[in-house]
Short mmCIF file of C-alpha atoms in Angstrom, two decimals:
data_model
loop_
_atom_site.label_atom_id
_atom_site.label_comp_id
_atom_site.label_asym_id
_atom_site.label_seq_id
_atom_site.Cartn_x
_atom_site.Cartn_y
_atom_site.Cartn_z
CA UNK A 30 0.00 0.00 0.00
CA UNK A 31 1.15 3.38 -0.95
CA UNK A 32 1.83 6.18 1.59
CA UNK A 33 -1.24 8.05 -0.70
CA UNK A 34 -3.43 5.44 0.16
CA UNK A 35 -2.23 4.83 3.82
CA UNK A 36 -3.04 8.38 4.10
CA UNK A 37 -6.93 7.86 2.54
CA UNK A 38 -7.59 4.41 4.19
CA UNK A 39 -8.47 2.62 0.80
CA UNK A 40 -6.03 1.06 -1.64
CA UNK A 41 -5.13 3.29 -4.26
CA UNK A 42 -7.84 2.73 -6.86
CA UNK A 43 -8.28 6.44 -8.23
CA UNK A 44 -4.86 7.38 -10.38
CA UNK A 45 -3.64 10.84 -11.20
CA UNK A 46 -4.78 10.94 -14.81
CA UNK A 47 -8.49 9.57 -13.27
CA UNK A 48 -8.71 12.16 -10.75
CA UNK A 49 -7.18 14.94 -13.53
CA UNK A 50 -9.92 14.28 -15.61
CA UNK A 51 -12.82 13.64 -12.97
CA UNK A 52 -11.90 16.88 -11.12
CA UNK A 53 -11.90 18.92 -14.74
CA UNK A 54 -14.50 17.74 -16.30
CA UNK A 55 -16.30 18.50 -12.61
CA UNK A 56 -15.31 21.80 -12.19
CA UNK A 57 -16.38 22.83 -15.83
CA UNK A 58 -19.81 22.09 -15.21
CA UNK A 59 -20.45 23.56 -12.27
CA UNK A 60 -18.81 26.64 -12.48
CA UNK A 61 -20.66 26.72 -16.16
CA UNK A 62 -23.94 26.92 -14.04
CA UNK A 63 -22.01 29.21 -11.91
CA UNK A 64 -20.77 31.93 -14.51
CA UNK A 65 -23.83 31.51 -16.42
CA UNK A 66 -25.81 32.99 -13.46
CA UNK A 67 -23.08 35.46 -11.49
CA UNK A 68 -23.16 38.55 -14.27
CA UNK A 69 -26.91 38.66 -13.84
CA UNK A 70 -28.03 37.52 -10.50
CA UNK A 71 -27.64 41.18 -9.13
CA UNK A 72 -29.93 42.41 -11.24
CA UNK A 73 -32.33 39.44 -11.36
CA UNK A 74 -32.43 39.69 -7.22
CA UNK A 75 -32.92 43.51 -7.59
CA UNK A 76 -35.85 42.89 -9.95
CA UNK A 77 -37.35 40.45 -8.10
CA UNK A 78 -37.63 42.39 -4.84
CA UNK A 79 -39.46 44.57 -6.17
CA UNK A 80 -36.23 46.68 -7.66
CA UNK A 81 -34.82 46.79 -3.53
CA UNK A 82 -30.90 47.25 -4.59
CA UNK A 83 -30.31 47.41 -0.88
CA UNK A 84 -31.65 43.59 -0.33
CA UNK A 85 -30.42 42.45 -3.29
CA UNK A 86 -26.67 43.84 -1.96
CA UNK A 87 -27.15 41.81 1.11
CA UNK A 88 -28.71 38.91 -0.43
CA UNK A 89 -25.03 38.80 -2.32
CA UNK A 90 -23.00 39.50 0.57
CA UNK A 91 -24.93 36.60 2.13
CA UNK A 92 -24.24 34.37 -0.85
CA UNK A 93 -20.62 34.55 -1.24
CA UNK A 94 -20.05 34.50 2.17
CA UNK A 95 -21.71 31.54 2.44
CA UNK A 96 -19.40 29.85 -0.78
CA UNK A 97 -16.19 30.97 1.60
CA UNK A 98 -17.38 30.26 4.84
CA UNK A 99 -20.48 27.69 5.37
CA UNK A 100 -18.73 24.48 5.18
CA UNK A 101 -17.15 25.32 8.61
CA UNK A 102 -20.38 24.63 10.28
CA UNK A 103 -20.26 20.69 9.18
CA UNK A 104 -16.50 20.93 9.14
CA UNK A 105 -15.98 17.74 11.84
CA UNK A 106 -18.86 15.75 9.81
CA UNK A 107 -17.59 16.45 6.04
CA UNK A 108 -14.69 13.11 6.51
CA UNK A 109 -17.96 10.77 7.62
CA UNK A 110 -18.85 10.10 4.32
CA UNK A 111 -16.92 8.92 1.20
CA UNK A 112 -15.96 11.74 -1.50
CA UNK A 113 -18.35 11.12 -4.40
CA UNK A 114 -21.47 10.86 -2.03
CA UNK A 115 -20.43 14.49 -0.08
CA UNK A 116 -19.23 16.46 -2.96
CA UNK A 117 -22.03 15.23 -5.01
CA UNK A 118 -24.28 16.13 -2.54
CA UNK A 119 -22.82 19.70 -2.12
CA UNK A 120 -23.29 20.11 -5.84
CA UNK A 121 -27.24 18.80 -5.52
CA UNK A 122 -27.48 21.43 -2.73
CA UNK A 123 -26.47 24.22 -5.23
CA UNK A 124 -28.01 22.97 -8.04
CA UNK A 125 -31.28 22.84 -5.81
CA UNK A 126 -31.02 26.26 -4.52
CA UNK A 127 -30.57 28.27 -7.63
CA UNK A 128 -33.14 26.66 -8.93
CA UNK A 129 -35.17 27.68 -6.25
CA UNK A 130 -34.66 31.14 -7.09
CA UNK A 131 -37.47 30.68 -9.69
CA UNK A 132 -40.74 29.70 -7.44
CA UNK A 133 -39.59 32.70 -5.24
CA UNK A 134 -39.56 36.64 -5.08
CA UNK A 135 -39.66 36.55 -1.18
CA UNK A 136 -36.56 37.77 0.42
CA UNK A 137 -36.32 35.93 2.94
CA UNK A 138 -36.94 32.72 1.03
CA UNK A 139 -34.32 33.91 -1.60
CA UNK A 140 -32.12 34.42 0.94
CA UNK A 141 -32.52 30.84 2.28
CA UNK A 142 -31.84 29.66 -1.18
CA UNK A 143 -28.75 31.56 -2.37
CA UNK A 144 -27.61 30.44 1.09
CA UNK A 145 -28.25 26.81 0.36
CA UNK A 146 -26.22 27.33 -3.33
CA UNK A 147 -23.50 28.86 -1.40
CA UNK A 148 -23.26 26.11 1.06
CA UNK A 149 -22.90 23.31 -1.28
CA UNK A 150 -20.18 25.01 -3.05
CA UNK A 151 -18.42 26.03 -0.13
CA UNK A 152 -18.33 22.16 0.97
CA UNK A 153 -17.44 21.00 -2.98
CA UNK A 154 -14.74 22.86 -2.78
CA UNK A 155 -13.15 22.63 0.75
CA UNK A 156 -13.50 18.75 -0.28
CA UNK A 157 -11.82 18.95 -3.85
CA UNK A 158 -8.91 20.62 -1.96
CA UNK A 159 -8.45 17.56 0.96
CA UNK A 160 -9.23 15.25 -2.47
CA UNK A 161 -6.37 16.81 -4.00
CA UNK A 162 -4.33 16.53 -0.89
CA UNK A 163 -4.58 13.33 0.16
CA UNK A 164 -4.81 11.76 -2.96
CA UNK A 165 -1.35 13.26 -4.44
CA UNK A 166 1.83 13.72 -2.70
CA UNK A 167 4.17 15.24 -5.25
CA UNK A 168 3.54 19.22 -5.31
CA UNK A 169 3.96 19.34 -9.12
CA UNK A 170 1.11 16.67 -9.94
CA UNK A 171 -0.98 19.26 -7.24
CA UNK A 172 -0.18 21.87 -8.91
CA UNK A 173 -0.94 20.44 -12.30
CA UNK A 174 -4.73 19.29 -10.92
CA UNK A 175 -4.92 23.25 -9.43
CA UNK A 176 -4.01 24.41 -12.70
CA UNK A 177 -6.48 22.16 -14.50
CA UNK A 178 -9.26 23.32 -12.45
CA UNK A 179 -7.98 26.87 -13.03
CA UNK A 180 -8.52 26.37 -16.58
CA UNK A 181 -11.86 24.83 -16.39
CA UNK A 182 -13.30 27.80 -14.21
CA UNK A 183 -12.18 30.60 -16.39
CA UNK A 184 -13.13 28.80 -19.60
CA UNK A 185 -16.50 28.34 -17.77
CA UNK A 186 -16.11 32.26 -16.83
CA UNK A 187 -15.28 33.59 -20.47
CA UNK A 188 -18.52 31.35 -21.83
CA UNK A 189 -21.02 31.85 -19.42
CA UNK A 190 -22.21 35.81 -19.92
CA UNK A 191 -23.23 34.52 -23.28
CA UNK A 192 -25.12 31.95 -21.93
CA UNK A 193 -26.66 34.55 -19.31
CA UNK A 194 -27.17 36.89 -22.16
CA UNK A 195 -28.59 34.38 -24.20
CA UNK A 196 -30.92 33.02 -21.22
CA UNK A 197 -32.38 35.25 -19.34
CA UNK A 198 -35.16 37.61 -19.75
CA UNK A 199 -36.11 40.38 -17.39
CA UNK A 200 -38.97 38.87 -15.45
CA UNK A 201 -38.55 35.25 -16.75
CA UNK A 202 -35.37 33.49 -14.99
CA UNK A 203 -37.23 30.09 -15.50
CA UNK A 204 -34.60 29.30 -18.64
CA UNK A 205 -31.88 30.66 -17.31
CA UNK A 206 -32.24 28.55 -13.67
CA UNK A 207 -32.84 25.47 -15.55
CA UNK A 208 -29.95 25.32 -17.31
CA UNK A 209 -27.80 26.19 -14.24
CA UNK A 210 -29.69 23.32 -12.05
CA UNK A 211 -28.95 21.26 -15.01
CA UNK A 212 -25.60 22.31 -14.97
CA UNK A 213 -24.89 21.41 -11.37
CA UNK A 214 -26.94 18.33 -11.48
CA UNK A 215 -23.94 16.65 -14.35
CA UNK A 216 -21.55 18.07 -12.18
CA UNK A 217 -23.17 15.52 -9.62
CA UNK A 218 -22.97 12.87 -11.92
CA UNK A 219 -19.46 13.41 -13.09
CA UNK A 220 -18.12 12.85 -8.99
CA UNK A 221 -20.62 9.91 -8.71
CA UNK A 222 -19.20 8.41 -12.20
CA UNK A 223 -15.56 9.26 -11.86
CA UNK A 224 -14.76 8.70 -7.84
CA UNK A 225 -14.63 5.16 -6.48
CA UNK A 226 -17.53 5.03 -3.74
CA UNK A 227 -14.36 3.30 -1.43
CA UNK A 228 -12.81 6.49 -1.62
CA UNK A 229 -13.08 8.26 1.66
CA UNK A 230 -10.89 11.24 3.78
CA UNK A 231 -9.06 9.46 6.76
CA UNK A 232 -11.09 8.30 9.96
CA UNK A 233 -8.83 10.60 12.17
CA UNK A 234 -9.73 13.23 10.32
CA UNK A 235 -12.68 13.81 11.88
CA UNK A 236 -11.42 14.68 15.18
CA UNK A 237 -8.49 17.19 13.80
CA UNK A 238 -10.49 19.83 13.12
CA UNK A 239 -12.48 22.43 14.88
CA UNK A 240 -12.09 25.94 16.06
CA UNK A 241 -9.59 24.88 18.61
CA UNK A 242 -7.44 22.73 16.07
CA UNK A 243 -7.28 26.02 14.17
CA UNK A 244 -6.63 28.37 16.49
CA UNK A 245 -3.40 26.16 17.43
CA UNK A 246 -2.17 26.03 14.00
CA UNK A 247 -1.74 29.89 13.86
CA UNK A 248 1.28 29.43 16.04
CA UNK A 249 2.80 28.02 13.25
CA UNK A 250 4.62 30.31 11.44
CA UNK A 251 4.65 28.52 7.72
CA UNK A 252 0.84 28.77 8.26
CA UNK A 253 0.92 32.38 9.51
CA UNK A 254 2.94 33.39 6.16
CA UNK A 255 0.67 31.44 3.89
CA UNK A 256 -2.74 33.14 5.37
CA UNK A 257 -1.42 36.74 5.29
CA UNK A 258 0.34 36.19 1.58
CA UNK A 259 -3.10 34.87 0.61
CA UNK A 260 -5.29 37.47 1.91
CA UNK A 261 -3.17 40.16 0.20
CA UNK A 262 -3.23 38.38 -3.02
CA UNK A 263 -7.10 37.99 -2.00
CA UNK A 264 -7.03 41.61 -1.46
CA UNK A 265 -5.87 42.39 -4.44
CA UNK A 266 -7.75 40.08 -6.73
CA UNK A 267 -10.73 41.86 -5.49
CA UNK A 268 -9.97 44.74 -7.06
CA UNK A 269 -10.25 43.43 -10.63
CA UNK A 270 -14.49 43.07 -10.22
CA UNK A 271 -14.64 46.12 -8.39
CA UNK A 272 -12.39 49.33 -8.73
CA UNK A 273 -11.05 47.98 -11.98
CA UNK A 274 -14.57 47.30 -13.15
CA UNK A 275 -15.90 50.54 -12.35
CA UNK A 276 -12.56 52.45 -13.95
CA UNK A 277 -13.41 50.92 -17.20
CA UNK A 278 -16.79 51.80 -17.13
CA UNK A 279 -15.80 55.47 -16.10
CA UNK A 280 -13.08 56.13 -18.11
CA UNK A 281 -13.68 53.98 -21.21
CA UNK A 282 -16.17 54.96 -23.59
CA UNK A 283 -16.60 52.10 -26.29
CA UNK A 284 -19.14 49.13 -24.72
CA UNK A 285 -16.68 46.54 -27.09
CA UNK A 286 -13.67 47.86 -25.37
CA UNK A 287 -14.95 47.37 -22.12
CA UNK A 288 -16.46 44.05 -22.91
CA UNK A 289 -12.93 43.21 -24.17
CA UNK A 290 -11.02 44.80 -20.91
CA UNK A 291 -13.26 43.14 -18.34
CA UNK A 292 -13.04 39.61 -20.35
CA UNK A 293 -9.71 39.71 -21.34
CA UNK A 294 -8.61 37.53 -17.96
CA UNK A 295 -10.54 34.58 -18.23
CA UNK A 296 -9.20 33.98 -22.21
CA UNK A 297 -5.82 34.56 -21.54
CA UNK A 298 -5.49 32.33 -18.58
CA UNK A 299 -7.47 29.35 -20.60
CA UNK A 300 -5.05 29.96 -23.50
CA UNK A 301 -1.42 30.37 -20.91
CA UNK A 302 -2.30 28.54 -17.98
CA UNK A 303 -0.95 25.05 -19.09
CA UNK A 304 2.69 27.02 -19.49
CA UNK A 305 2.60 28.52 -16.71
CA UNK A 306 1.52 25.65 -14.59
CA UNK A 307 5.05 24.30 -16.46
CA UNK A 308 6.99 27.12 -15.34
CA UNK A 309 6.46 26.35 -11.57
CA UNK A 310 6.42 22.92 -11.92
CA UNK A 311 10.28 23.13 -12.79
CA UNK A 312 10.59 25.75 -9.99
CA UNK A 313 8.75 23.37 -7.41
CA UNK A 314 11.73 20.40 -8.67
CA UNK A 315 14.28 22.52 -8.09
CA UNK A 316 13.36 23.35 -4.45
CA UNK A 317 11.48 26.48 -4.89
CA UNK A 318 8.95 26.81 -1.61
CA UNK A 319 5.19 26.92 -3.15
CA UNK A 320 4.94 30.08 -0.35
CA UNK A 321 8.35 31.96 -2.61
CA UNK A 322 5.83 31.26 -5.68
CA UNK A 323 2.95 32.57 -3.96
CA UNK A 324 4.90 36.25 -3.32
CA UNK A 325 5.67 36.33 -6.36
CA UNK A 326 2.18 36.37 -7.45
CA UNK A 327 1.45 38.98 -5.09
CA UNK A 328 4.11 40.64 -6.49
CA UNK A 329 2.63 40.43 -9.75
CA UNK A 330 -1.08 41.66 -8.76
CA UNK A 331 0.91 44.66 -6.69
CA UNK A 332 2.72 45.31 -10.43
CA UNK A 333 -0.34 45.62 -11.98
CA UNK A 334 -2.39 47.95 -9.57
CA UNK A 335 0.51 49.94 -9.70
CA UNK A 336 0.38 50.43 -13.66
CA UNK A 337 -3.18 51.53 -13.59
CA UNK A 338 -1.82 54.89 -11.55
CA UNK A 339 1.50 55.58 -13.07
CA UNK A 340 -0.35 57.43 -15.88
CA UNK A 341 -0.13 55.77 -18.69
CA UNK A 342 -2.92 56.62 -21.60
CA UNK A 343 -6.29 55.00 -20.09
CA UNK A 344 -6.54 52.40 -22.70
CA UNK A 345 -3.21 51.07 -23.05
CA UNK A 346 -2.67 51.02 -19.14
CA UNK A 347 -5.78 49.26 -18.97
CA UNK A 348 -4.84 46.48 -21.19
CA UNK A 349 -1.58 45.91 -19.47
CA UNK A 350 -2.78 45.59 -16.17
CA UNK A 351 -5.02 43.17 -17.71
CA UNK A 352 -2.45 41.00 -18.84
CA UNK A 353 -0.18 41.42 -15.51
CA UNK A 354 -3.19 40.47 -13.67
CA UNK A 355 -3.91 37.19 -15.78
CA UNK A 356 -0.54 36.38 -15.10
CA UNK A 357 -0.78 37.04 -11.28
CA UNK A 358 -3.96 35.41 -11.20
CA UNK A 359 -2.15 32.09 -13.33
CA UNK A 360 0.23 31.80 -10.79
CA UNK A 361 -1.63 32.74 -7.77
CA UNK A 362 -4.70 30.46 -7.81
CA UNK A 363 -3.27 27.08 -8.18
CA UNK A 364 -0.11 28.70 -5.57
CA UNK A 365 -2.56 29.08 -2.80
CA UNK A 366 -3.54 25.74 -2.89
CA UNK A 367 -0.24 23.93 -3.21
CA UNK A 368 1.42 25.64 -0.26
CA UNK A 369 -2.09 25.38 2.24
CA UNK A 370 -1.33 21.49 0.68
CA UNK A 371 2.16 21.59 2.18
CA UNK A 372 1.17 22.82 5.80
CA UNK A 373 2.00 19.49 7.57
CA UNK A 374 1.10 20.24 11.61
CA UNK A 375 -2.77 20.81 10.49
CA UNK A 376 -5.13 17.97 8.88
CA UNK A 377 -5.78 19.21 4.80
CA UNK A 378 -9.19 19.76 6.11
CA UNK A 379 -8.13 22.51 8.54
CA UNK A 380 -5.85 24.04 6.01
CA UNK A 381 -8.65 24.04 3.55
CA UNK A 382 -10.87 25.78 5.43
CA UNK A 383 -8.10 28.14 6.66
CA UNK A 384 -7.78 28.77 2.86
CA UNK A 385 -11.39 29.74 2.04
CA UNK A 386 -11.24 32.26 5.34
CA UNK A 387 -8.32 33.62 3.94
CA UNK A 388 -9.67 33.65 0.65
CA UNK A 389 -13.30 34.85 1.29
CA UNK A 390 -11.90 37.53 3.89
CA UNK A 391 -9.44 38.98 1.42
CA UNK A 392 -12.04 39.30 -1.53
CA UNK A 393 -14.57 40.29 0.29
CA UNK A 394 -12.36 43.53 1.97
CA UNK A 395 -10.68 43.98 -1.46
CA UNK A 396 -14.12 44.53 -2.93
CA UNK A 397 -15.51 46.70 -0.22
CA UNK A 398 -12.15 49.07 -0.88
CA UNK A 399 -12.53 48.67 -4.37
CA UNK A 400 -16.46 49.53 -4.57
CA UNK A 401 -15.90 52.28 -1.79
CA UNK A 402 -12.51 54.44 -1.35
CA UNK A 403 -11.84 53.88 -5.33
CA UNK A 404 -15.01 55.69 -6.09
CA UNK A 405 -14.80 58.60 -4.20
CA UNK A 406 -11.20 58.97 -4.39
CA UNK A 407 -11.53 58.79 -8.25
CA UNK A 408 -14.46 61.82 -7.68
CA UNK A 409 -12.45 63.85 -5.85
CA UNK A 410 -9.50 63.56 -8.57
CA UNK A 411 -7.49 61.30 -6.80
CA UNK A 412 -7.76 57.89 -8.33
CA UNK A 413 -4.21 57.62 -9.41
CA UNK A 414 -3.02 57.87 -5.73
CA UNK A 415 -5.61 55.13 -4.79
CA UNK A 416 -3.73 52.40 -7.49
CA UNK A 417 0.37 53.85 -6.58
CA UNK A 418 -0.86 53.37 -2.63
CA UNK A 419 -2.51 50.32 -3.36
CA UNK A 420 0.03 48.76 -5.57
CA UNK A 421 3.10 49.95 -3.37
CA UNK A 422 1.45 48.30 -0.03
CA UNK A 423 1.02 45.21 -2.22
CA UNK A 424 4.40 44.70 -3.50
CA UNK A 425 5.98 45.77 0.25
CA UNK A 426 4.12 43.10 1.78
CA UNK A 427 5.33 39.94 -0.43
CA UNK A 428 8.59 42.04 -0.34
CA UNK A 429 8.42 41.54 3.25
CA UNK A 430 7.90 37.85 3.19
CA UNK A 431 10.59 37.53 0.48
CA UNK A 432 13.06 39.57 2.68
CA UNK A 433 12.09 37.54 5.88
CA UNK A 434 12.86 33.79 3.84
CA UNK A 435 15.46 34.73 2.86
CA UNK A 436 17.25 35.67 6.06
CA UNK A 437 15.46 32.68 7.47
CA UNK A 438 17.45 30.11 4.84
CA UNK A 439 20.44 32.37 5.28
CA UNK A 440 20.36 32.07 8.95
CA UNK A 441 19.76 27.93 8.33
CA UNK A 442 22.77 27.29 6.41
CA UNK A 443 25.04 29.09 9.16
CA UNK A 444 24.12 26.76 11.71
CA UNK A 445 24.73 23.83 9.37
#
């Protein structure tokens, strides 16, 4: 037996090229439902409250909160059960509760079910990370599974508006819901079909996590480094859907152009994510620490904020920090993954649910900045200072971490 399958309690019955393909094939339907339904559902929850923009804000908040967060709740249950039957089970859940969406205008009851969606993908995906974990112990082949999934979202990201735009009619979501219930229902299938039922997380899983378990792993300073490089990144990310958004639709006139601008990311990543998924491959053989990688993603988001303020013409500063950020954004994703992966004093269930608080927390504060202090620091003529402040606290903080390893190896090979 295999220290893999040691690890999972089963004999190793699910290979790498199986779980490759049963993970991508996964994640492209149900973030296909997902996508189809995110650049609408503002406006479809606004419309059916009776045009409230206030509830519909909170009914969103609630949601992706939810996706982050909710799997906490059934954290010590989640290893009961084997893979297939839980993840399949989270992806009936949001399947079930989007679909809901269409026998109800009631906010509270559309609250309910947008918190239902968000709750079976927050337990799909805490899952496909402790899949991915336990199932592979070489961080390349992890990385090469993170950067298949990576692919399979945005792909799933660049289609979907179409499909949204192609769907839904103001008033009528009944077309629209279907297909992303449909969607979410093959994703169901495609876990039940492609993991072996014998397949399970380990028994003592279930007792090494909890709010205690993860309040001791913070004294571990490899785990400290990875949740403070991740909400920065986080941080940053959030302000490609937020103060990004909103400069493009300020400053750039053409509907095409901004169509192009805000879409650019998803293409580019599905086109260069397989080379750079190479790239740190090679750098993960040679020794590189999936944490160095990670900075240098940060680095790379904190590049890109800080083109958008160094005043370059509108357009063509635009369309570079697109391409920065689709490059931070190649290397960050799958990065985040592979080095909560490596954390080895914490069960990969506790360090993939510190990874979606990390995650969700980030985002969610990188949005609220972006949404808020961009907009009235670009009204009051200032919006230039917002991206040089932003972008230099960004690039000192992996600097920072990069500075602090490096003394730290230094400081290693003296005592040896």
């Amino acid at each position: 037996m295999t220290k893999t399958a040691e690890r999972t309690g089963v004999s190793a019955v699910l290979s790498e090229p199986r779980l490759r393909y049963t993970l991508g094939i996964n994640y492209l339907c149900c973030q296909f439902g997902k996508f189809s339904l995110m650049p609408v559902l503002a406006l479809m929850l606004a419309q059916g409250g009776g045009g409230s923009t206030s509830a519909a804000g909170f009914q969103m908040f609630a949601f992706l909160m939810c996706v982050g967060l909710s799997s906490l709740l059934v954290s010590r249950w989640l290893p009961r059960l084997p893979y297939a039957v839980t993840m399949a089970a989270g992806m009936v859940c949001s399947g079930a509760g989007f679909g809901a969406l269409a026998f109800t205008g009631r906010p509270v009851l559309v609250l309910l079910a947008l918190c239902l969606a968000g709750f079976g993908n927050s337990v799909h995906g805490v899952l496909v990370r402790v899949l991915v974990a336990e199932s592979l112990t070489a961080e390349p082949a992890r990385n090469t599974v993170y950067g298949i999934l990576q692919i399979s979202t945005n792909a799933a990201a660049a289609l979907g508006p179409f499909v949204a735009g192609l769907l839904y009619v103001a008033g009528d979501n009944r077309s629209l819901l279907a297909f992303v219930g449909i969607a979410y229902l093959a994703a169901a299938v495609s876990l039940l079909v492609g993991l072996p039922f014998r397949l399970r997380p380990p028994t003592a899983m279930r007792h090494a996590d909890g709010a205690r378990a993860r309040m001791r792993t913070l004294r571990d300073p490899e785990c400290l480094r990875a949740l403070a490089l991740t909400a920065v990144g986080a941080f940053a990310y959030g302000q490609f859907y937020s103060a990004f958004a909103l400069f493009v639709a300020l400053a750039v006139e053409p509907a095409m152009l901004r169509a192009v601008l805000l879409g650019g990311p998803p293409i580019l990543i599905v086109l260069f994510q397989s080379g750079v998924t190479v790239l740190t491959n090679r750098r993960l053989r040679a020794g590189t620490a999936p944490l160095t990688l990670l900075a240098l993603a940060v680095i790379a988001f904190g590049a890109g904020i800080v083109l958008l303020g160094v005043g370059l013409p509108v357009v063509a500063g635009a369309a570079v920090a697109v391409a920065v950020f689709a490059f931070a954004e190649m290397l960050f994703g799958p990065m985040v993954s592979v080095a909560f992966n490596r954390l080895t004093r914490v069960s990969s269930l506790a360090s993939s649910n510190l990874q979606g608080i990390s995650l969700t927390t980030g985002e969610a504060l990188g949005s609220l900045s972006g949404g808020a202090v961009f907009l009235a620091c670009y009204h009051h003529g200032t919006g230039d200072w917002y991206w040089l402040a932003l972008g230099a606290a960004t690039l000192a903080s992996a600097g920072l971490h990069l500075a602090r390893a490096r003394t730290t190896t230094v400081r290693s090979e003296e005592g040896h």
